[in-house]
mmCIF file with all atom_site columns, C-alpha atoms in Angstrom:
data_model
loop_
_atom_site.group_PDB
_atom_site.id
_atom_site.type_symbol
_atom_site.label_atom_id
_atom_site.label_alt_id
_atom_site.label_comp_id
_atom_site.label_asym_id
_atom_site.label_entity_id
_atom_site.label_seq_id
_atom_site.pdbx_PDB_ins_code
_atom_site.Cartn_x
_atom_site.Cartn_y
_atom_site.Cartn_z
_atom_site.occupancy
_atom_site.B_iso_or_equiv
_atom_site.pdbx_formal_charge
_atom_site.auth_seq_id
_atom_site.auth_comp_id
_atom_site.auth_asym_id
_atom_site.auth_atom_id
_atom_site.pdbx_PDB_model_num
ATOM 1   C CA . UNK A 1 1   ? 110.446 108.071 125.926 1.00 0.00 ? 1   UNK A CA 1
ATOM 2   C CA . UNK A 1 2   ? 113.159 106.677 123.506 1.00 0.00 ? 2   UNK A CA 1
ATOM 3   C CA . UNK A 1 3   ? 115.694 104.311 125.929 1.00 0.00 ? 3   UNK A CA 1
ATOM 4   C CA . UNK A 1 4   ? 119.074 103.484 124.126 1.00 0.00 ? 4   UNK A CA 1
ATOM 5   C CA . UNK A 1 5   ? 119.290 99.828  124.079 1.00 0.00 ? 5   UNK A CA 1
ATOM 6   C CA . UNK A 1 6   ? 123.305 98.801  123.093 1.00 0.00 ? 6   UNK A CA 1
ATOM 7   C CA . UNK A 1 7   ? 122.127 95.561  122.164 1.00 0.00 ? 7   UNK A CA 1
ATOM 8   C CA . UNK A 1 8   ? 119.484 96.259  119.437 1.00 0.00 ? 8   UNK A CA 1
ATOM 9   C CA . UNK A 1 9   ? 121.381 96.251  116.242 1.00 0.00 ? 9   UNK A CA 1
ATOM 10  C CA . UNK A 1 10  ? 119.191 97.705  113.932 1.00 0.00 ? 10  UNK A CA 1
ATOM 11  C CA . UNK A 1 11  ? 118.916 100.413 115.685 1.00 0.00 ? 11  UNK A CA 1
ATOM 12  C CA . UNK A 1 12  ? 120.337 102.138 118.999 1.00 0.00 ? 12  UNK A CA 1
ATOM 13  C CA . UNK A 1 13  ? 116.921 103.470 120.472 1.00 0.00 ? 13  UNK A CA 1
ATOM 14  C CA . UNK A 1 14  ? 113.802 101.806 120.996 1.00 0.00 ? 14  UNK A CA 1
ATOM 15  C CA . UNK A 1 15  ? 110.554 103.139 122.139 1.00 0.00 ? 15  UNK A CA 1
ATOM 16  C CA . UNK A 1 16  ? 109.764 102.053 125.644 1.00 0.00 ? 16  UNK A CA 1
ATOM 17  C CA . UNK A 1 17  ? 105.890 101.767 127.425 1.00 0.00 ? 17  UNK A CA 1
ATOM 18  C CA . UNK A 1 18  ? 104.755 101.504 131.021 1.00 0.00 ? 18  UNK A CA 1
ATOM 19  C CA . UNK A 1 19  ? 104.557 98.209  132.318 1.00 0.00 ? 19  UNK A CA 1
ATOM 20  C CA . UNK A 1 20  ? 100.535 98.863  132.938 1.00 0.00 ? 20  UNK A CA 1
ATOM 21  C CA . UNK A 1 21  ? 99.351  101.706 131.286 1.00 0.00 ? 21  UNK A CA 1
ATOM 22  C CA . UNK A 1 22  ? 96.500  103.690 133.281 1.00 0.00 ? 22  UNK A CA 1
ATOM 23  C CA . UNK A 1 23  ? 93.787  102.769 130.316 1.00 0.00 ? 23  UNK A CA 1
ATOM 24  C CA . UNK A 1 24  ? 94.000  99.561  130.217 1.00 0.00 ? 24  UNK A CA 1
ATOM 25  C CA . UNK A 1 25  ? 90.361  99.259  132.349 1.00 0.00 ? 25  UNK A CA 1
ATOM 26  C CA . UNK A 1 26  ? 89.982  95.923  133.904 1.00 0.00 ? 26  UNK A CA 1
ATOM 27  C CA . UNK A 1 27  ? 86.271  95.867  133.366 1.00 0.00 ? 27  UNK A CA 1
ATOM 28  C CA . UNK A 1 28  ? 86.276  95.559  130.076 1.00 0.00 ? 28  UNK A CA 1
ATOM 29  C CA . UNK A 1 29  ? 86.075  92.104  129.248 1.00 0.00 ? 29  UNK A CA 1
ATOM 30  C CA . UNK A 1 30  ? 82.742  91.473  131.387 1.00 0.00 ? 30  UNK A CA 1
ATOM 31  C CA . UNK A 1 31  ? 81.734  94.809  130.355 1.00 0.00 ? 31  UNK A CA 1
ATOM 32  C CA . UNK A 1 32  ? 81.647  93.960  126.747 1.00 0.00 ? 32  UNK A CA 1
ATOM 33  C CA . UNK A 1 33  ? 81.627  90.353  126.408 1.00 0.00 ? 33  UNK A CA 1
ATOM 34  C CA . UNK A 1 34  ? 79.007  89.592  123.705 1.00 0.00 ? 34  UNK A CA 1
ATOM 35  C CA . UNK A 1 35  ? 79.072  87.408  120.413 1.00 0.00 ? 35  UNK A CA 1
ATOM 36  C CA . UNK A 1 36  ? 80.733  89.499  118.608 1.00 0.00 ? 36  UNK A CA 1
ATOM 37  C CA . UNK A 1 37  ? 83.548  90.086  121.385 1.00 0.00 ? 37  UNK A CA 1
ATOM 38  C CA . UNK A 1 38  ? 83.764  86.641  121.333 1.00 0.00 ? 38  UNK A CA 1
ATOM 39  C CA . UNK A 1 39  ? 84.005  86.104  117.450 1.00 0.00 ? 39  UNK A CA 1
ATOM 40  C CA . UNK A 1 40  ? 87.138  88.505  117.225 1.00 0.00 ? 40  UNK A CA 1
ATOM 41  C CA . UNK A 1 41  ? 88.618  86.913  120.485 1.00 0.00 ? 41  UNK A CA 1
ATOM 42  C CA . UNK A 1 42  ? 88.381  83.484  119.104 1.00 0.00 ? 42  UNK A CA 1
ATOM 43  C CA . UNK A 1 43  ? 89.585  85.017  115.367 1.00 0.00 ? 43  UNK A CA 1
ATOM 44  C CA . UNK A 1 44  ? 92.576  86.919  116.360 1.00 0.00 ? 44  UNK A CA 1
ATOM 45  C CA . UNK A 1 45  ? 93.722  84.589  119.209 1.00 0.00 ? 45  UNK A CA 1
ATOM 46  C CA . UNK A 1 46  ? 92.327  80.846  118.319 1.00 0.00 ? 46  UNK A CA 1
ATOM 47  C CA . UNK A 1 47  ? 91.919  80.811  114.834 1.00 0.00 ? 47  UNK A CA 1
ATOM 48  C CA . UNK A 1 48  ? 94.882  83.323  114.109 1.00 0.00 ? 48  UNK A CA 1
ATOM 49  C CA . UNK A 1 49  ? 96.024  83.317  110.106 1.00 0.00 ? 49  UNK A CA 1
ATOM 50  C CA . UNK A 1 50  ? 99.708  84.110  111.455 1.00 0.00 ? 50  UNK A CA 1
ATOM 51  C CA . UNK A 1 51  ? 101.204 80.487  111.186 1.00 0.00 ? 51  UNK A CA 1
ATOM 52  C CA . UNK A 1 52  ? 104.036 81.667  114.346 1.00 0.00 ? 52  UNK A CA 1
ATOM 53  C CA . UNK A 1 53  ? 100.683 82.124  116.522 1.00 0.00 ? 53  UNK A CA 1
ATOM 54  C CA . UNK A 1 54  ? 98.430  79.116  115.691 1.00 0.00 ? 54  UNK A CA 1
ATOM 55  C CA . UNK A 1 55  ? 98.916  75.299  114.915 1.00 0.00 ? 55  UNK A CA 1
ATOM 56  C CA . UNK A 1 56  ? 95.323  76.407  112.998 1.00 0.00 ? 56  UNK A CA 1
ATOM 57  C CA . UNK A 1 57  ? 97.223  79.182  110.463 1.00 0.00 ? 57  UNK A CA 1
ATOM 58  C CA . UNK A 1 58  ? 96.395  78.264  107.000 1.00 0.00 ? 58  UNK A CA 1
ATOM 59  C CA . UNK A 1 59  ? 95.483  80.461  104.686 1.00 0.00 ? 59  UNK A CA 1
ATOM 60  C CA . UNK A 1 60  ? 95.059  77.851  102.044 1.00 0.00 ? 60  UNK A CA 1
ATOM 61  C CA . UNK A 1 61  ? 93.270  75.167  103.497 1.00 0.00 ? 61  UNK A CA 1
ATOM 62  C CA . UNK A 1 62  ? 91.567  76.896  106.455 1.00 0.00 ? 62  UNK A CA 1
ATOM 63  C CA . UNK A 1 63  ? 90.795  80.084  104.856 1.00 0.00 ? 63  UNK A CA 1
ATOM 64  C CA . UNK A 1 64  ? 90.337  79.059  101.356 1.00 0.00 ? 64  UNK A CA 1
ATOM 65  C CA . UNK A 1 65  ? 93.216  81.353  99.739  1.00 0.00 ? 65  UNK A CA 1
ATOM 66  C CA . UNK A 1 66  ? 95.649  80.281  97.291  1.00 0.00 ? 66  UNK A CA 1
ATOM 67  C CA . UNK A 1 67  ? 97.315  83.684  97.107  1.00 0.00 ? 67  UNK A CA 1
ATOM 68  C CA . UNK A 1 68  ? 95.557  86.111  98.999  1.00 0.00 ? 68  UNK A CA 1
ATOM 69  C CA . UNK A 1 69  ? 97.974  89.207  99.104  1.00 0.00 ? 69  UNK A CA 1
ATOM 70  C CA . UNK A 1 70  ? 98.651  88.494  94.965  1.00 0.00 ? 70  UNK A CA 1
ATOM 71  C CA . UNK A 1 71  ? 96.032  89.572  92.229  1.00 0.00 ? 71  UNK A CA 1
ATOM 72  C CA . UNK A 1 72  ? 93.477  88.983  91.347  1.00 0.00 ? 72  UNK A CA 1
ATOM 73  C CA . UNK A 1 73  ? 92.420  88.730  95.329  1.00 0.00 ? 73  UNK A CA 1
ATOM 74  C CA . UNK A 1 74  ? 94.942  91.538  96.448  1.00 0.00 ? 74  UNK A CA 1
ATOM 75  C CA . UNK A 1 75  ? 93.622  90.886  100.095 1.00 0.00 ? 75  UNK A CA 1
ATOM 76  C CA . UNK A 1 76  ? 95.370  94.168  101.330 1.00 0.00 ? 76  UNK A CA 1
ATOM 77  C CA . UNK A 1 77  ? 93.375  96.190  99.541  1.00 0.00 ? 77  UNK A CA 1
ATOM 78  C CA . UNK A 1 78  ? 89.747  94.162  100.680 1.00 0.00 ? 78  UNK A CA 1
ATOM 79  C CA . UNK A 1 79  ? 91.258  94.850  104.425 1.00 0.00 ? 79  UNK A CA 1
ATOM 80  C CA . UNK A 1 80  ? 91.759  98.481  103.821 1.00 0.00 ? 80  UNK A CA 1
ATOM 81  C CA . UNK A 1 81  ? 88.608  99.521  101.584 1.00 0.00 ? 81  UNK A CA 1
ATOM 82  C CA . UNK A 1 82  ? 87.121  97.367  104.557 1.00 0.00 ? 82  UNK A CA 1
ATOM 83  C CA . UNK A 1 83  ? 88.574  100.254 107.531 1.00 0.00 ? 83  UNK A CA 1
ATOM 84  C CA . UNK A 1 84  ? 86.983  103.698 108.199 1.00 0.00 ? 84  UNK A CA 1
ATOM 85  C CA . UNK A 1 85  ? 90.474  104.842 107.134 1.00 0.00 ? 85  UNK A CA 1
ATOM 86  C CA . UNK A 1 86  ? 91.356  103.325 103.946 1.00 0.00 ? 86  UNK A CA 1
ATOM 87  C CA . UNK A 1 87  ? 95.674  104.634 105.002 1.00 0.00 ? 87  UNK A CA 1
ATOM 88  C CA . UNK A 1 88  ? 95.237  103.746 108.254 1.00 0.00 ? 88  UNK A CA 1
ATOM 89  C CA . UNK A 1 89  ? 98.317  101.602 108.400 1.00 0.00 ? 89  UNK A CA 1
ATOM 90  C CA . UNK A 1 90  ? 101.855 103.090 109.850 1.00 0.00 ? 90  UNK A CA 1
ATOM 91  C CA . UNK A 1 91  ? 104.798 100.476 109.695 1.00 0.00 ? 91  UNK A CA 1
ATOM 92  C CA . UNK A 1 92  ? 108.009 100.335 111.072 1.00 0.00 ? 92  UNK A CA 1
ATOM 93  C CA . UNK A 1 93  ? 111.214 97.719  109.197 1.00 0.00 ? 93  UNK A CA 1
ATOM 94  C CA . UNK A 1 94  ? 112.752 97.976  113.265 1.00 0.00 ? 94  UNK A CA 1
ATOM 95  C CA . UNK A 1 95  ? 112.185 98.972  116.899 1.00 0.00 ? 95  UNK A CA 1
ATOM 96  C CA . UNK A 1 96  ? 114.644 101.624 116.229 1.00 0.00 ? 96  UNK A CA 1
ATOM 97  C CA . UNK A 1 97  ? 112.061 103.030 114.035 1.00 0.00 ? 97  UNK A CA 1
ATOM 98  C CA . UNK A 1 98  ? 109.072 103.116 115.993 1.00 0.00 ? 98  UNK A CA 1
ATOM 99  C CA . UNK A 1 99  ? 108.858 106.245 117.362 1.00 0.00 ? 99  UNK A CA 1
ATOM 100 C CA . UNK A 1 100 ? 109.364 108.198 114.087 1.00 0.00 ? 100 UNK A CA 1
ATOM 101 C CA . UNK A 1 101 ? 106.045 105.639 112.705 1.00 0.00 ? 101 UNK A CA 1
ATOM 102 C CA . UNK A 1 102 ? 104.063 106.419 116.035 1.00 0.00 ? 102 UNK A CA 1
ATOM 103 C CA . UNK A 1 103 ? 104.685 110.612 115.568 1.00 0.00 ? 103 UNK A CA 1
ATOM 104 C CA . UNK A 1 104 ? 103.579 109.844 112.082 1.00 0.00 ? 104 UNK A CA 1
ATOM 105 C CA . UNK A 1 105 ? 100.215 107.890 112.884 1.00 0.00 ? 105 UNK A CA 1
ATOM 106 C CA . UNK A 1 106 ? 99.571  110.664 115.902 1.00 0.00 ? 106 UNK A CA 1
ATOM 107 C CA . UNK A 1 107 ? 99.699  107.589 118.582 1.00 0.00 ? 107 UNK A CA 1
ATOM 108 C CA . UNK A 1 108 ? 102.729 108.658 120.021 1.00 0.00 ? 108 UNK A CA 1
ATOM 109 C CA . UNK A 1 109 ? 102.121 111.013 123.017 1.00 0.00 ? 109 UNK A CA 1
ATOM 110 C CA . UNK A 1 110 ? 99.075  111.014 125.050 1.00 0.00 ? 110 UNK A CA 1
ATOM 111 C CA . UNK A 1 111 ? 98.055  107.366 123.815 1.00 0.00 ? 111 UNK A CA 1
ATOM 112 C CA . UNK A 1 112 ? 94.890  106.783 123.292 1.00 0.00 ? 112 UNK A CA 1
ATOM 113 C CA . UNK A 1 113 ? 93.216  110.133 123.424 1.00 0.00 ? 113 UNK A CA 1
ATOM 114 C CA . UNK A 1 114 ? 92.490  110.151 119.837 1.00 0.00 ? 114 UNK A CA 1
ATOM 115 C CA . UNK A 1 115 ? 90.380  107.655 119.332 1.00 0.00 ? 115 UNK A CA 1
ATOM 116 C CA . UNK A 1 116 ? 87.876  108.740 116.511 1.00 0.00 ? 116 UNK A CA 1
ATOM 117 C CA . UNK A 1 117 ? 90.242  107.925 113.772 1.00 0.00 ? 117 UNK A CA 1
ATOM 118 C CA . UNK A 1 118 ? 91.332  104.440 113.006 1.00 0.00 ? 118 UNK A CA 1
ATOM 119 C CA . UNK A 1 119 ? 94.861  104.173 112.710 1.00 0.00 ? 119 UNK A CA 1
ATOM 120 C CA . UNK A 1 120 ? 97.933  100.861 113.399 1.00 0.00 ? 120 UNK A CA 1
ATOM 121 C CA . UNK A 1 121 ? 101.452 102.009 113.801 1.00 0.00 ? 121 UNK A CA 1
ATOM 122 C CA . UNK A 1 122 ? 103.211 98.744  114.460 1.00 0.00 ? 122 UNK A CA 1
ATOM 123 C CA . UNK A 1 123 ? 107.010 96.793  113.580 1.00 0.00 ? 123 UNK A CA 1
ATOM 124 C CA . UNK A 1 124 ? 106.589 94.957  110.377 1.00 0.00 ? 124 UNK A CA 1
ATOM 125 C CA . UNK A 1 125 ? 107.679 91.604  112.476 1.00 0.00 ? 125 UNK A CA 1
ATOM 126 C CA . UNK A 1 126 ? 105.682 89.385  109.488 1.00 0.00 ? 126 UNK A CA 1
ATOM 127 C CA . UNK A 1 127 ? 107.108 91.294  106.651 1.00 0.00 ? 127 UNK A CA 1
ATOM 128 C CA . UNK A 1 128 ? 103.552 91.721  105.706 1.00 0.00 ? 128 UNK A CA 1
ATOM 129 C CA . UNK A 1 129 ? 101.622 94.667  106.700 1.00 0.00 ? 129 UNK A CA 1
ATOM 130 C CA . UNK A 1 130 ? 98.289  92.718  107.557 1.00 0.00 ? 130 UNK A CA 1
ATOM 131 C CA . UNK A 1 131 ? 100.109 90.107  108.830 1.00 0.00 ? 131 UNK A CA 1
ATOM 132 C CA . UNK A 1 132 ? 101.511 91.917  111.229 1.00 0.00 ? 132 UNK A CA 1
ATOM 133 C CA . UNK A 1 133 ? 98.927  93.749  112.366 1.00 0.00 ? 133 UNK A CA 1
ATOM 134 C CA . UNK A 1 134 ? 96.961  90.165  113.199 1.00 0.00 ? 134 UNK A CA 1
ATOM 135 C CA . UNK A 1 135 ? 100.416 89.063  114.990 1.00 0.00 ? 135 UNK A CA 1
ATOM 136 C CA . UNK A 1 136 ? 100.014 92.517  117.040 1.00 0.00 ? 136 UNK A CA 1
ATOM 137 C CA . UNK A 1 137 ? 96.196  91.893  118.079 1.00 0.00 ? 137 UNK A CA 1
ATOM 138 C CA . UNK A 1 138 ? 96.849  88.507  118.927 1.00 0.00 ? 138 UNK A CA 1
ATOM 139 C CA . UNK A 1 139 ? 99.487  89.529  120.821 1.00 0.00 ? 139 UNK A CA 1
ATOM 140 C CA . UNK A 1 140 ? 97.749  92.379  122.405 1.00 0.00 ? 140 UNK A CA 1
ATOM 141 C CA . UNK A 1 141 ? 94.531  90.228  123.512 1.00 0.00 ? 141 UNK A CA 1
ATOM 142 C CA . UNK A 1 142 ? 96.728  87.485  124.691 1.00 0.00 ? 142 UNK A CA 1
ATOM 143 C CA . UNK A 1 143 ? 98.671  89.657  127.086 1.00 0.00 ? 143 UNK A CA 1
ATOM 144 C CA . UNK A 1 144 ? 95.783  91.420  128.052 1.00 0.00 ? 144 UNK A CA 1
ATOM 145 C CA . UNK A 1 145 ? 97.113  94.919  126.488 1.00 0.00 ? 145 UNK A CA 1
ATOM 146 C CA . UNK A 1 146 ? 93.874  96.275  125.397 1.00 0.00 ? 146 UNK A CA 1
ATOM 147 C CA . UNK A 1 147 ? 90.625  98.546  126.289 1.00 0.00 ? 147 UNK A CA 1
ATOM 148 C CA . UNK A 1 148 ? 87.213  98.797  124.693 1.00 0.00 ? 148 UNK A CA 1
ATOM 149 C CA . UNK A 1 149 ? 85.651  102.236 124.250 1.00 0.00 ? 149 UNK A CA 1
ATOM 150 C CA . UNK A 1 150 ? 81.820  102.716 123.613 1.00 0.00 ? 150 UNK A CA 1
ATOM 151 C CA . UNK A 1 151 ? 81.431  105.076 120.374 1.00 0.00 ? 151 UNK A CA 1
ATOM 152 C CA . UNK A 1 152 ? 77.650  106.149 119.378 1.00 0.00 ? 152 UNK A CA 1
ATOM 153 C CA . UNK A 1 153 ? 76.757  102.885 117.528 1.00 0.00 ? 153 UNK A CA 1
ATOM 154 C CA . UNK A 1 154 ? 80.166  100.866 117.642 1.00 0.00 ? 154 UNK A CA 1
ATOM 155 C CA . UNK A 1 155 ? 82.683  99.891  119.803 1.00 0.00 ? 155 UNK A CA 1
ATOM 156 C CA . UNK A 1 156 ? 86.747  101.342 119.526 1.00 0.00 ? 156 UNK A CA 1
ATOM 157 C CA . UNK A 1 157 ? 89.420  98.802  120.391 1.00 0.00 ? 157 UNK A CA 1
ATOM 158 C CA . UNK A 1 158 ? 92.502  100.632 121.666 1.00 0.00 ? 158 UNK A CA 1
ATOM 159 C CA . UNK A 1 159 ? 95.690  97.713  121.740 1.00 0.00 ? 159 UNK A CA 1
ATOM 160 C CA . UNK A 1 160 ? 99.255  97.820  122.709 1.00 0.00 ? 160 UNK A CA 1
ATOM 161 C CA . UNK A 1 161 ? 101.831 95.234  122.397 1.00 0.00 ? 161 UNK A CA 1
ATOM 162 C CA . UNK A 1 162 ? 105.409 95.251  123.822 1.00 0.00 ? 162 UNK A CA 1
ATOM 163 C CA . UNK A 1 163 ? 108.122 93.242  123.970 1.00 0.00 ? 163 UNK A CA 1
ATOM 164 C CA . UNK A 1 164 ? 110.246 92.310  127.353 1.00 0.00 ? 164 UNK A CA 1
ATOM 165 C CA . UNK A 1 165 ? 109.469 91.279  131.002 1.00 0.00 ? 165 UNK A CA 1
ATOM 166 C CA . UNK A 1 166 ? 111.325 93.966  132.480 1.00 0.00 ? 166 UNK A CA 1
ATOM 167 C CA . UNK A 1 167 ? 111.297 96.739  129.790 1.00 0.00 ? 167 UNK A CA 1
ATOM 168 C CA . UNK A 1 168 ? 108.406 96.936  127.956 1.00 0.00 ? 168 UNK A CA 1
ATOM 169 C CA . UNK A 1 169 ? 109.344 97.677  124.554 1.00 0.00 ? 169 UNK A CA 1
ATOM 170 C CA . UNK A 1 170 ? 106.882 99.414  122.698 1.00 0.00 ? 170 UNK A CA 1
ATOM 171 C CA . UNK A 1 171 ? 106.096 97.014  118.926 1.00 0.00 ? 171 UNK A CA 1
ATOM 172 C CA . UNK A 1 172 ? 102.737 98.174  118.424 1.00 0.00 ? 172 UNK A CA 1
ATOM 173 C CA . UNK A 1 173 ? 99.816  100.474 119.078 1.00 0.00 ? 173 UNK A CA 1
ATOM 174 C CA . UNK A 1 174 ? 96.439  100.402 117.362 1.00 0.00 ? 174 UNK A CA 1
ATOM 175 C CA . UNK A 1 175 ? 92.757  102.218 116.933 1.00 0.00 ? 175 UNK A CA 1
ATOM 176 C CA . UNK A 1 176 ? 90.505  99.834  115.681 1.00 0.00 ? 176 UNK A CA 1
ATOM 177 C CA . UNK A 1 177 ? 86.884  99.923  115.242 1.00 0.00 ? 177 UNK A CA 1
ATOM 178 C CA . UNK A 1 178 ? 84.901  96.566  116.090 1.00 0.00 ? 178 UNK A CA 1
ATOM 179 C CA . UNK A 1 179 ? 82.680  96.945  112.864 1.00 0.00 ? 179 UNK A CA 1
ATOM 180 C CA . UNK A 1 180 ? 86.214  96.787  110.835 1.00 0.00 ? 180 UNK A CA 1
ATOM 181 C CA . UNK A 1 181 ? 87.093  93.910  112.860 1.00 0.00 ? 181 UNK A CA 1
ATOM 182 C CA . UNK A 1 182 ? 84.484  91.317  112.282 1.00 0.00 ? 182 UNK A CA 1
ATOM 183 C CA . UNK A 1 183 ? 84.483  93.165  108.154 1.00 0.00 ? 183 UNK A CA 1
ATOM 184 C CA . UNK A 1 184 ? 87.825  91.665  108.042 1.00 0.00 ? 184 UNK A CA 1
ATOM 185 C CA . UNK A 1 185 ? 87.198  88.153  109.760 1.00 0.00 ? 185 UNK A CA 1
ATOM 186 C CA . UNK A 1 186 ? 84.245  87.867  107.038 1.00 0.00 ? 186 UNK A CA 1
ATOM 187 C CA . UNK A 1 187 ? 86.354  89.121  104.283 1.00 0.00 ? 187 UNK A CA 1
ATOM 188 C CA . UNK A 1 188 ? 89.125  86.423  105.630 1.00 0.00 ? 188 UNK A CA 1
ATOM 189 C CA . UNK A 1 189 ? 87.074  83.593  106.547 1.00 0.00 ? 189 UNK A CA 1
ATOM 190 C CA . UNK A 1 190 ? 84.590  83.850  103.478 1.00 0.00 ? 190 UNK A CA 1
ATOM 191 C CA . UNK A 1 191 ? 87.381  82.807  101.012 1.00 0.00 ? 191 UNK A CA 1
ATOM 192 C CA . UNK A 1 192 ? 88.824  84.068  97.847  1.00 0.00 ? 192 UNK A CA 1
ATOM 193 C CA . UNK A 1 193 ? 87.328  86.454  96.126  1.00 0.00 ? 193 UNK A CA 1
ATOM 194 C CA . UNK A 1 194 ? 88.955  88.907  93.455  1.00 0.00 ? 194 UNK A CA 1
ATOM 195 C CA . UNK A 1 195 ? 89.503  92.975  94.323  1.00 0.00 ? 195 UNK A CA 1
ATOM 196 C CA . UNK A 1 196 ? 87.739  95.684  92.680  1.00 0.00 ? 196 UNK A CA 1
ATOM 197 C CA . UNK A 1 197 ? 88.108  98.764  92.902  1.00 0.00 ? 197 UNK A CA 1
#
């Protein structure tokens, strides 16, 4: 449901989420807790590239990239070719314009009953699209904001993140696959490398 929030001055409506959503299944950290649970925890949360999230955020020194979103590396591209959905990415320059990105990506009603397709509809808070979706899966594995589906031969990450203590104000939703996960931590933490197509 859209709320109208006076202060917001991009916009005049934000989208707004329930405080704890009836997926969110409590079980799932001991259900799936494994190495590889454990390599995307400590990735996304410990080892973040988002330099507002970790003291450890360096692309450069840590990660080995002198320009990873410019060519020849075009890091973008790597992430997406990476995904089981190569436009998988939904983005959103405001709150105000979440809930026209969410109807676009299909996560807006009945979150998360579609989970065979991976899809991120998210607010653009790094000015990067990748960026942002790392700040966003930090964010929702921090706050606990996140379920774990079993699917045939991989695992589906469904995350939310919001915004507020007392109105949770919907910034991001996500379908992610665990196999495009740790692709993307490899791709990341194995160091420049150029694009091809």
């Amino acid at each position: 449901m859209a709320k109208q929030n006076p202060s917001d001055k991009e916009s005049s409506a934000y989208f707004v989420s329930s405080d704890i959503p009836a997926w969110i299944d409590k079980s799932t950290v001991a259900k799936f807790s494994d190495k590889d649970f454990q390599r995307i925890i400590s990735f996304f949360v410990f080892l973040s590239p988002c330099k507002s999230l970790s003291a450890r955020a360096d692309f450069s020194e840590f990660y080995r990239w002198s320009a990873p979103w410019k060519k020849p590396y075009k890091l973008n591209e790597q992430l997406k070719k990476a995904s089981s959905n190569p436009h998988l990415l939904f983005s959103a320059k405001n709150y105000g314009a979440m809930e026209s990105a969410l109807e676009k990506s299909g996560l807006k009603d009945n979150f998360p009953n579609d989970i065979i397709k991976e899809r991120a509809c998210f607010y653009d808070v790094q000015k990067n699209q990748f960026m942002s979706l790392f700040y966003h899966i930090r964010n929702s594995f921090a706050h606990s904001r996140f379920a774990i589906r079993e699917d045939y031969d991989d695992w589906t990450f469904i995350f939310e993140d919001v915004v507020g203590q007392s109105k949770k104000k919907l910034s991001a939703r996500m379908i992610l696959k665990k196999s495009t996960l740790l692709k993307w931590i490899e791709a990341i933490e194995g160091g420049e490398k150029a694009y091809t197509e």
